[in-house]
Each structure stands twice: as structure tokens, then as C-alpha cells.
Coordinates of C-alpha atoms in Angstrom, one line a residue:
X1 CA -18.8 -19.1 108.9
X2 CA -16.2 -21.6 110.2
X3 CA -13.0 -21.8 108.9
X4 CA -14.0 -25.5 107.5
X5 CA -16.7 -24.2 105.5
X6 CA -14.8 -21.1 103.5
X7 CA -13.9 -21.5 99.8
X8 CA -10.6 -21.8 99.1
X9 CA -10.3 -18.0 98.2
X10 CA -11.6 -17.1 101.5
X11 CA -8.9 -19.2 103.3
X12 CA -6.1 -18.2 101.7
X13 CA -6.3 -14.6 101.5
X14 CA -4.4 -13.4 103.9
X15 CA -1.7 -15.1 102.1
X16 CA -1.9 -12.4 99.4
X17 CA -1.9 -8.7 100.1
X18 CA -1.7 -7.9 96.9
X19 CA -5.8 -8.1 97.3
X20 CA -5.5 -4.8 99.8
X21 CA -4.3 -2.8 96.9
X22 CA -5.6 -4.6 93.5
X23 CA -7.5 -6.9 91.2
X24 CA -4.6 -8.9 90.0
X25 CA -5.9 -11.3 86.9
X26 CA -2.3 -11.3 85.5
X27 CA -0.7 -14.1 86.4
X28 CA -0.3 -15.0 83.2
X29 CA 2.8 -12.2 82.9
X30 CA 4.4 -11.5 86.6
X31 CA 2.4 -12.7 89.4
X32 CA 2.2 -11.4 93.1
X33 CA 4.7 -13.2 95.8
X34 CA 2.6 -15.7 97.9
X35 CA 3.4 -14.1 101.6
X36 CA 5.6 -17.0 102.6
X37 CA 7.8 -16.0 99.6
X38 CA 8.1 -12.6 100.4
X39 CA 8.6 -13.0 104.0
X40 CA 11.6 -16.2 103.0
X41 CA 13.6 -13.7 100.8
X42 CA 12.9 -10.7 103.7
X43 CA 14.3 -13.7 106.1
X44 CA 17.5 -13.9 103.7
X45 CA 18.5 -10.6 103.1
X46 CA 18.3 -9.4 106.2
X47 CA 20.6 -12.7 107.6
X48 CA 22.7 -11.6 104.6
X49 CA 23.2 -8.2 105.5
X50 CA 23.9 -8.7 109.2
X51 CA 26.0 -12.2 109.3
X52 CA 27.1 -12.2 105.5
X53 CA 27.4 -16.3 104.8
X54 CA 27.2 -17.2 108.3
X55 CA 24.6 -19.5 107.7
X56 CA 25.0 -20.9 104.4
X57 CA 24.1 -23.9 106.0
X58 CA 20.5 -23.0 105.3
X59 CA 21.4 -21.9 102.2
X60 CA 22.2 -25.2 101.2
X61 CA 18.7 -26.4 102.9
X62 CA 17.2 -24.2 101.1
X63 CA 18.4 -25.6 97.4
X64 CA 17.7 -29.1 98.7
X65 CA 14.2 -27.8 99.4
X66 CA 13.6 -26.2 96.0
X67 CA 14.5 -29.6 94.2
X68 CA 12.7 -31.7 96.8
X69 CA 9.9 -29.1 96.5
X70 CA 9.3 -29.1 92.5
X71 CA 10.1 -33.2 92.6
X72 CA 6.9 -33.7 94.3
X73 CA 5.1 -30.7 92.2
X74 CA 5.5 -32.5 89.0
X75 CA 6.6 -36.4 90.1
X76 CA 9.7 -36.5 89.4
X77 CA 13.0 -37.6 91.7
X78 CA 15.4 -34.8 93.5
X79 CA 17.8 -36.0 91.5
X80 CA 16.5 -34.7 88.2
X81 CA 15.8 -31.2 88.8
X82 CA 18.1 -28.6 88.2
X83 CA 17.7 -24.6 89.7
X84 CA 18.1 -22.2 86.3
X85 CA 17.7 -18.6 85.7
X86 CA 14.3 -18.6 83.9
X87 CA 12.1 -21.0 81.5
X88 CA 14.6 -20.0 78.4
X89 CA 17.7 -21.1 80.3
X90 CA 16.1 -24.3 80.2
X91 CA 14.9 -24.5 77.0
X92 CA 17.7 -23.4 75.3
X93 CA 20.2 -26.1 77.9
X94 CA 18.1 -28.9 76.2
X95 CA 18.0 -27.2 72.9
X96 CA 21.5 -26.7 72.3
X97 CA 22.8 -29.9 74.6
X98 CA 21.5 -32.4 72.5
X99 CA 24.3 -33.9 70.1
X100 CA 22.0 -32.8 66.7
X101 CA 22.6 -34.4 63.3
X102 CA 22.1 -33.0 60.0
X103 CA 19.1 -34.2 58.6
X104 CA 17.7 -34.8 62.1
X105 CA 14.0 -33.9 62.8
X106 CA 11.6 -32.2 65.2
X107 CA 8.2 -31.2 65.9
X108 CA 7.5 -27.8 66.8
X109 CA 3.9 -25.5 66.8
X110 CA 3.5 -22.4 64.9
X111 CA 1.4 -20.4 68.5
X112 CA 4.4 -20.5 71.1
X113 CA 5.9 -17.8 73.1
X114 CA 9.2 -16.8 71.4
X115 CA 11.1 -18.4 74.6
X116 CA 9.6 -21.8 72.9
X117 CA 10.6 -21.0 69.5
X118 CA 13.1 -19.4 69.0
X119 CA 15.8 -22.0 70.5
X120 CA 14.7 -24.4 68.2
X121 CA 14.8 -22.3 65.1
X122 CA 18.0 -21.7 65.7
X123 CA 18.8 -25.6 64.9
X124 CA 17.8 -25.0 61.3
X125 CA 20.9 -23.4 60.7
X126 CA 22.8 -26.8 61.7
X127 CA 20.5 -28.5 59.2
X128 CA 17.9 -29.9 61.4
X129 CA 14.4 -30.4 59.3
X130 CA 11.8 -28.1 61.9
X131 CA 8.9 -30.1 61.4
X132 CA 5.6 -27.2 62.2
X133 CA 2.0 -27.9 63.3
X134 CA -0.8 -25.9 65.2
X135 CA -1.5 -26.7 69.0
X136 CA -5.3 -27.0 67.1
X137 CA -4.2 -30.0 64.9
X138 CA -5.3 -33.5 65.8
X139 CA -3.8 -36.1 67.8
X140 CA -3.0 -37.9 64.2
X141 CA -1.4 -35.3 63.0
X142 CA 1.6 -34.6 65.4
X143 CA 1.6 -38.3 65.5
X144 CA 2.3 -38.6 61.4
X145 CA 4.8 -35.8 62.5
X146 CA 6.8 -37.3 65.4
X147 CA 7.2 -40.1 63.0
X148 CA 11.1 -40.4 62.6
X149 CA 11.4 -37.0 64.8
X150 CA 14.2 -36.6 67.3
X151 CA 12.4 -34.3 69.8
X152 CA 9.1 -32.6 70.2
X153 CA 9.1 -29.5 72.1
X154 CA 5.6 -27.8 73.0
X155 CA 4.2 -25.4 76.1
X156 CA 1.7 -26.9 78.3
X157 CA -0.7 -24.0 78.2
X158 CA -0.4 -21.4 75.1
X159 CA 0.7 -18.0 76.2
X160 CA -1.9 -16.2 74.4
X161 CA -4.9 -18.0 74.2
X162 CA -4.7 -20.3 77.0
X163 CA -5.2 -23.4 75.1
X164 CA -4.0 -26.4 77.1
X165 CA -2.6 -29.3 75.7
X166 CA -3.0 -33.3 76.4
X167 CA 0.1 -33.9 77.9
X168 CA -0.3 -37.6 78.4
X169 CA -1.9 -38.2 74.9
X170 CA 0.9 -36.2 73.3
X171 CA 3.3 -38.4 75.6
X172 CA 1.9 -41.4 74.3
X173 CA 2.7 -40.6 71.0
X174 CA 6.6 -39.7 71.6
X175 CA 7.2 -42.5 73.7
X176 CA 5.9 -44.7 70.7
X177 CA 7.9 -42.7 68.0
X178 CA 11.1 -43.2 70.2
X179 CA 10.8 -39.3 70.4
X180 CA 12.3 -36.9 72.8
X181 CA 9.8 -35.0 74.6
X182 CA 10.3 -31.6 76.1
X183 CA 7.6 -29.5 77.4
X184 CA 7.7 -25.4 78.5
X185 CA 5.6 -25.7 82.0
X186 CA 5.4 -22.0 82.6
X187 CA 1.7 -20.9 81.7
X188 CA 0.2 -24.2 83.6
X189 CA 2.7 -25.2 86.1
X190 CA 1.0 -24.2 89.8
X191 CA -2.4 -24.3 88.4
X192 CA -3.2 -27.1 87.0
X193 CA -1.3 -30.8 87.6
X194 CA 1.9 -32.0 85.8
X195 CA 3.2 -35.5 86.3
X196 CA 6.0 -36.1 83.9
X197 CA 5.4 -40.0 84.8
X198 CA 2.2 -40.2 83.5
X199 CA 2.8 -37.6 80.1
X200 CA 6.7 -39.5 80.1
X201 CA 7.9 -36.1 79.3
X202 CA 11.8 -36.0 79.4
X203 CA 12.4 -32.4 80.3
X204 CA 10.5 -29.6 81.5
X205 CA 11.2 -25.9 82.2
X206 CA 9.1 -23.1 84.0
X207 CA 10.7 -20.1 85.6
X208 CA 8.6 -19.3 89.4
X209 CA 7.1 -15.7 88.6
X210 CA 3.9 -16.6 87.2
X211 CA 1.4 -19.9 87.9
X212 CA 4.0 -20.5 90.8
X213 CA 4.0 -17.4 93.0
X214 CA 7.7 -17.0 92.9
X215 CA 9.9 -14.6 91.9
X216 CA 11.7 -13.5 88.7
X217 CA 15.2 -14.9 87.9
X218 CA 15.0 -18.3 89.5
X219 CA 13.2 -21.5 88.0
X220 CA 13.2 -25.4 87.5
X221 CA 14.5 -27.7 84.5
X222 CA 13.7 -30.9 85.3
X223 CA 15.6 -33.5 83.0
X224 CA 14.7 -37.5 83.5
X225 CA 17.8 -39.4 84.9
X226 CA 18.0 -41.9 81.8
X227 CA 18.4 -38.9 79.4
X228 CA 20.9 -36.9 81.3
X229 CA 23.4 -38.6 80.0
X230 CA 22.0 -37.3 76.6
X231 CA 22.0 -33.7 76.9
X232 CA 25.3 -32.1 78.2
X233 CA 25.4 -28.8 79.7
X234 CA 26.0 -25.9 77.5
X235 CA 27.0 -23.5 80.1
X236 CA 30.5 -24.9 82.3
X237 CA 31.7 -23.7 85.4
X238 CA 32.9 -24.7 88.5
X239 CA 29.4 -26.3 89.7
X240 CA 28.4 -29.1 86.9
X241 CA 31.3 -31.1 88.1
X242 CA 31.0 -33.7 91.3
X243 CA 34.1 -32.7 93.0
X244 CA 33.0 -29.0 92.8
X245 CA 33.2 -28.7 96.3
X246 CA 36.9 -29.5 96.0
X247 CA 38.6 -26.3 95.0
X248 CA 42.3 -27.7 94.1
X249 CA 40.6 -30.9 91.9
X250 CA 41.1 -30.8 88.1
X251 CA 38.3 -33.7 87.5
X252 CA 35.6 -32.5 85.3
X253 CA 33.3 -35.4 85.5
X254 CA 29.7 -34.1 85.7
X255 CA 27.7 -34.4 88.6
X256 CA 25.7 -37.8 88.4
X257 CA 22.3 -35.7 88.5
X258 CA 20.7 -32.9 87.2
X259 CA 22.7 -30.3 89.0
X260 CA 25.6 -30.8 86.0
X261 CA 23.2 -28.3 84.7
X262 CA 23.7 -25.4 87.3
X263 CA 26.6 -23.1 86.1
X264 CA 28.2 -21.2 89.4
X265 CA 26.6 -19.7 91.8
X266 CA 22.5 -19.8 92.2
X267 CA 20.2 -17.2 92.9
X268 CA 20.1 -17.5 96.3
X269 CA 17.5 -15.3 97.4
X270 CA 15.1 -16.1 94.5
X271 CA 15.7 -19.7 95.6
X272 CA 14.4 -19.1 99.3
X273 CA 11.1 -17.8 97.4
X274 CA 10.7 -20.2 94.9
X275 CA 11.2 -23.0 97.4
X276 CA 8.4 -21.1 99.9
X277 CA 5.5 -20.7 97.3
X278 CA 6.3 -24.5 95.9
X279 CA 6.2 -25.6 99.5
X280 CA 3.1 -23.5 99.4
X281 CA 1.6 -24.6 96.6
X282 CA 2.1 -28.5 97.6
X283 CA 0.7 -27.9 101.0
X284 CA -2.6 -26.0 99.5
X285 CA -2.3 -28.9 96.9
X286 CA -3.1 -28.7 92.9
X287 CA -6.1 -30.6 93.2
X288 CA -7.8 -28.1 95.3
X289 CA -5.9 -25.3 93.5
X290 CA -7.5 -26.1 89.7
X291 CA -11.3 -26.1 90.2
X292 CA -10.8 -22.6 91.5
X293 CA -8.8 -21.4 88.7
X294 CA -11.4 -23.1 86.2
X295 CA -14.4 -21.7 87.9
X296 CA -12.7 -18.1 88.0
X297 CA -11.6 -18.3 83.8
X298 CA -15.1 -19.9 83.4
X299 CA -16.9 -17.3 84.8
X300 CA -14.9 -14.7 82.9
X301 CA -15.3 -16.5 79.8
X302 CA -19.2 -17.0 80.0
X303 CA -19.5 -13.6 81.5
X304 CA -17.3 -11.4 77.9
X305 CA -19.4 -13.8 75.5
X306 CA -22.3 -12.6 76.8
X307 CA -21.4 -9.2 76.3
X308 CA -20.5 -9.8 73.0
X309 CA -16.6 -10.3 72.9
X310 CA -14.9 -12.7 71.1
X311 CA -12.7 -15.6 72.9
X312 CA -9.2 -16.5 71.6
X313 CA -10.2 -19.9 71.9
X314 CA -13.1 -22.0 72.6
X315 CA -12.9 -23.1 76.6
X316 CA -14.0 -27.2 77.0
X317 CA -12.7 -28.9 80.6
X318 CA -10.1 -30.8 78.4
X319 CA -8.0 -27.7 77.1
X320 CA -10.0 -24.5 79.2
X321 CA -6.7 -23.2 81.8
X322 CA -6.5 -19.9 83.7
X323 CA -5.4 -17.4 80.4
X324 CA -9.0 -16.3 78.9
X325 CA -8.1 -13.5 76.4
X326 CA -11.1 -11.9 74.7
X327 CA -11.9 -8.8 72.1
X328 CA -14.2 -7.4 70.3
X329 CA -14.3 -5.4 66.9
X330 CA -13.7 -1.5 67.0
X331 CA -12.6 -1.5 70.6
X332 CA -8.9 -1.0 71.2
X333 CA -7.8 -3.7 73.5
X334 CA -5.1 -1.3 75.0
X335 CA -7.7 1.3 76.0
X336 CA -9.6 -1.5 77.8
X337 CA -6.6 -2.6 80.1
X338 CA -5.7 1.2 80.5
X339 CA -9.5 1.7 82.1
X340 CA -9.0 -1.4 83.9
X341 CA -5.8 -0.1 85.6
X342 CA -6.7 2.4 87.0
X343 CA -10.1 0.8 88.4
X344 CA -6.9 -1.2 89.8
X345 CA -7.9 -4.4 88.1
X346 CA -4.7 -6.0 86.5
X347 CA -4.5 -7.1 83.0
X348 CA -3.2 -7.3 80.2
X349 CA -2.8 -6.5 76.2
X350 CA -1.9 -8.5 74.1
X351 CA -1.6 -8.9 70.3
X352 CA -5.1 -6.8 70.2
X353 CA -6.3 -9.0 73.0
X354 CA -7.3 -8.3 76.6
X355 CA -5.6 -11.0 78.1
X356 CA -7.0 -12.1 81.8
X357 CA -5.5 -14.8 84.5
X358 CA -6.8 -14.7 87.5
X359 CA -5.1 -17.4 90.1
X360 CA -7.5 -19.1 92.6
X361 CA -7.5 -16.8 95.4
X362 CA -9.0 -13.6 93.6
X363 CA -12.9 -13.6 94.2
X364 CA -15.9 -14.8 92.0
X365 CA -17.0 -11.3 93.3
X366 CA -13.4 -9.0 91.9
X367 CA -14.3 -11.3 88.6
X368 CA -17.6 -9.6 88.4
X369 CA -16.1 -6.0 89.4
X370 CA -13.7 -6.3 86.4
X371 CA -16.8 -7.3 83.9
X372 CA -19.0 -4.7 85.4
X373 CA -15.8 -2.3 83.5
X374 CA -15.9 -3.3 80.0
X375 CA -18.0 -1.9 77.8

């Protein structure tokens, strides 16, 4: 079959060895390094070891690349992406850099990860009113809620059940209630499109070690330009000022973009990563990237039902993503993902559900090995 011809799977994957040694439907927790990630941070260390900073001219290419990189991922602008630690980093920079009020309001939903939740929480202790729906309620709801709200904070795709949410019509209804809106990119981010234009979200997070292909310990806040000015950084050092290059200045005006969020010295090897599997990732392109990913959950989804499992949420083509968790009564979920392991199939338990996500270049045919294993 000619190279023209192959599914997307079959073209890609060489690009993931993990698939010489197992099943991997776990993205959803720590996925496998694309090769081009791998074989960046290889390239690093080893310049690192043998020149020391002799090159940190690429180093500084490389940072450019990651912003320039996750700009065109989500369309946004270079200039309002900053490189953080993780997904919480930039949570809890927007979180705890807006200038809160008491009696201020926000919208928050009962299902996120603890990364999502617990940030804002913490504002109920400086008398901020934690306004609380389900990701399940209707549009009018978060719209009655929003009402008078200062910021809305939700994850794209839930953690757990793999619910996605409509960005754009959950945009819509900040932007009409004057209402900050900040969204945690981390379960949906590489799998399925994000264009903070057309959702007019204000600031995003997602760390690079799951949906992305990255590594652990180096992500993306993105922050629009016309809110920067609105959030100050929580964390100072010598890099969220412009003359930071400048050793002997004493000016501690903020950088006029979003790297007034990066606090000293980056990740530098988890940046040559992250900026190879985005690169990757835009190159492959998310449009070609998300019909695999649904086909893949579908299949698994259709496949448990019919053995008689129960899904932890309904899948439609308006809210199905790449997490499909599933269970059914008197089997222990744990002993499921233990027999799966060491089939080698990778996944995962979770709050007494088996939790799969497979990304798009695991087989239809690895799918079917991994149902062929539950009972």
C-alpha cells in the first residue's frame, strides 16, 4: 500500500516506539514522547554536557519556537504565551493575579481535576462568592450564573469522564456577561482544536505531558494581550521585567507580553521537547489528528457497552473526546487495569473506573486486543 493511501496510524508510527513495547491508551495521565521530542532533549543534553552554554543561542530559538509553536496551536499571537512549570502554575498565576474584591463572583463546576479547583477555592477565604454548577447543566444555566460574575474558570475536556465542553458557546456567554474566561486545556489540547479567537477565552493553561506528546515539568499559559495588564504575576524574579537582560538595571517594569509571567530560569530541556511535539503536532495538523482520536474512543465506547459496562458519560460528536472510562458492577476496576498491564496494554483506574485514552496513532486493531481482555 503506498504511503498516500495509509491511515494516519499507519504513517506515523514510527514516530512512536512506545508501540514496540506496549498498548499505551493512557494519555489521559502521562503520555509517551513523540520521537522528535525525545531525540530534541537527547540533542540538548548531550550539547549540554559537552559545550556547557556554548550554544545558548539555540536555546533562545528554542523558547521562541515553543511560543511561536503553541501561538499557532491554539490562535493566539507569540506575544501572549508564556512557558510555565505545569497546567497548576498557570492556573493558580491567573487565580491569584487578578486584583479580587470582596463580594466578587465566579463560576466554577463541581467535576474538575483538583488542579482546576482548588486555586479557586482558595479565593473564598478573601470573600469571593464561588458560584458552582455541573459541566452537565445547560447553556442557560451557567449563563444565569456568569450573570454579574468576574471570572469563569472551566477544563476543556473533564478529567474523568471525558466530557468536552462548548468552548465557543460557553465563550459567548462570558463575553456577554463582561466575564473573564479562563479555561484548563490539558485533557483536550493536541487532540482536538482550540482557538481562543473563536471561544474569546482570556487565558488558558495545559502542561505538554499528556494530549501534547511532551514532557513533564514544562507547559503553556497563554494570557490575551488586552487582559495582561489585568493579571500581575505572582511569582517575581529577575525575568518578568523588560530590562532583564540588563544585570546592573534596577527598573522593574514588566515585560510588555506574556513573558512578565516566567519567573527565572525555564526548563530548558523540557522546552526543546515541548517545542518538537507542538511542531509535530502542527505539522501532522489537528484536523487530521481528531477523527482518529474519535474513531479510536468510539470504537472503545461501542465495543464495553456491548459487553455490558457502563460509560461515565454518554459519548455524542458534540462533547465525545479521547478519555472513555467505563465499569461495571461487582468487578473491581483496579483488578481490570492490573490484567491489562501485564497483557502490556496501558490504562488506568480511576475513582472505581477503568479509565482509557488512546491518542491517534494506536491501532483500531490494539483497541480490539485490549477489549478482547475484559471480561
Amino acid at each position: 500500500m503506498g504511503y498516500e493511501n495509509k491511515s494516519l496510524w499507519e504513517r506515523e508510527r514510527g514516530q512512536f516506539p512506545v508501540t514496540q513495547s506496549l498498548i499505551y491508551l493512557n494519555h489521559a495521565a502521562v503520555a509517551p514522547l513523540v520521537k522528535t521530542a525525545s531525540e530534541a532533549m537527547i540533542q540538548l543534553s548531550d550539547d549540554a554536557c559537552r559545550f556547557g552554554s556554548f550554544h545558548y543561542d539555540t536555546w533562545l530559538a528554542a523558547y521562541e519556537g515553543l511560543r511561536l509553536g503553541a501561538a499557532r496551536l491554539i490562535n493566539a499571537q507569540r506575544d501572549e504565551i508564556a512557558i510555565v512549570k505545569n497546567t497548576s502554575e498557570g492556573i493558580a498565576t491567573v487565580a491569584l493575579g487578578i486584583d479580587w474584591k470582596p463580594g466578587d463572583a465566579m463560576v466554577c463546576f463541581r467535576e474538575e481535576f483538583p488542579a482546576n479547583y482548588y486555586p479557586w477555592m482558595k479565593l473564598a477565604g478573601r470573600g469571593v462568592d464561588i458560584r458552582w454548577l455541573s459541566i452537565h447543566d445547560e447553556l442557560d444555566a451557567i449563563d444565569r450564573a456568569a450573570t454579574g460574575a468576574r471570572l469563569l474558570a472551566v477544563s476543556y475536556v473533564n478529567y474523568l469522564t471525558g466530557y468536552r465542553v462548548d468552548l465557543e458557546a460557553i465563550g459567548e456567554i462570558c463575553h456577554r456577561r463582561g466575564c473573564f474566561y479562563f479555561v484548563d486545556a490539558i485533557q483536550g489540547l493536541g487532540a482536538y482544536p482550540l482557538d481562543v479567537r473563536a471561544a474569546r477565552i482570556h487565558a488558558l493553561s495545559a502542561d505538554g505531558h499528556k494530549w501534547l506528546l511532551g514532557p513533564e515539568g514544562c507547559g503553556i499559559l497563554y494570557v490575551q494581550k488586552d487582559v495582561q495588564e489585568a493579571v500581575e504575576p505572582v511569582e517575581f524574579g529577575w525575568t518578568n521585567v523588560a530590562a532583564y537582560a540588563d544585570y546592573a538595571s534596577r527598573d522593574m517594569t514588566l515585560r510588555p507580553d506574556a513573558g512578565r509571567y516566567e519567573c527565572g530560569t525555564l526548563n530548558t530541556v523540557g522546552i526543546f521537547g515541548l517545542r518538537a511535539s507542538i511542531e509535530y503536532l502542527n505539522q501532522t495538523g489537528i484536523a487530521n489528528i481528531t477523527p482518529a482520536v474519535d474513531s479510536l474512543a468510539a470504537q472503545i465506547a461501542e465495543s464495553v457497552t456491548a459487553k455490558g459496562y457502563e460509560l461515565a458519560a454518554r459519548r455524542s460528536a458534540a462533547h465525545g473526546s479521547g478519555i472513555v472510562s467505563f465499569r461495571k458492577e461487582g468487578i473491581d476496576s483496579r483488578v481490570i487495569v492490573k490484567t491489562l498491564r501485564e497483557a502490556g496494554i496501558i490504562t488506568a483506574p480511576r475513582q472505581g473506573w477503568v479509565r482509557t485514552s488512546p491518542h491517534f496513532y494506536v491501532s483500531p486493531g490494539e483497541v480490539a486486543r485490549m477489549i478482547d481482555l475484559i471480561p
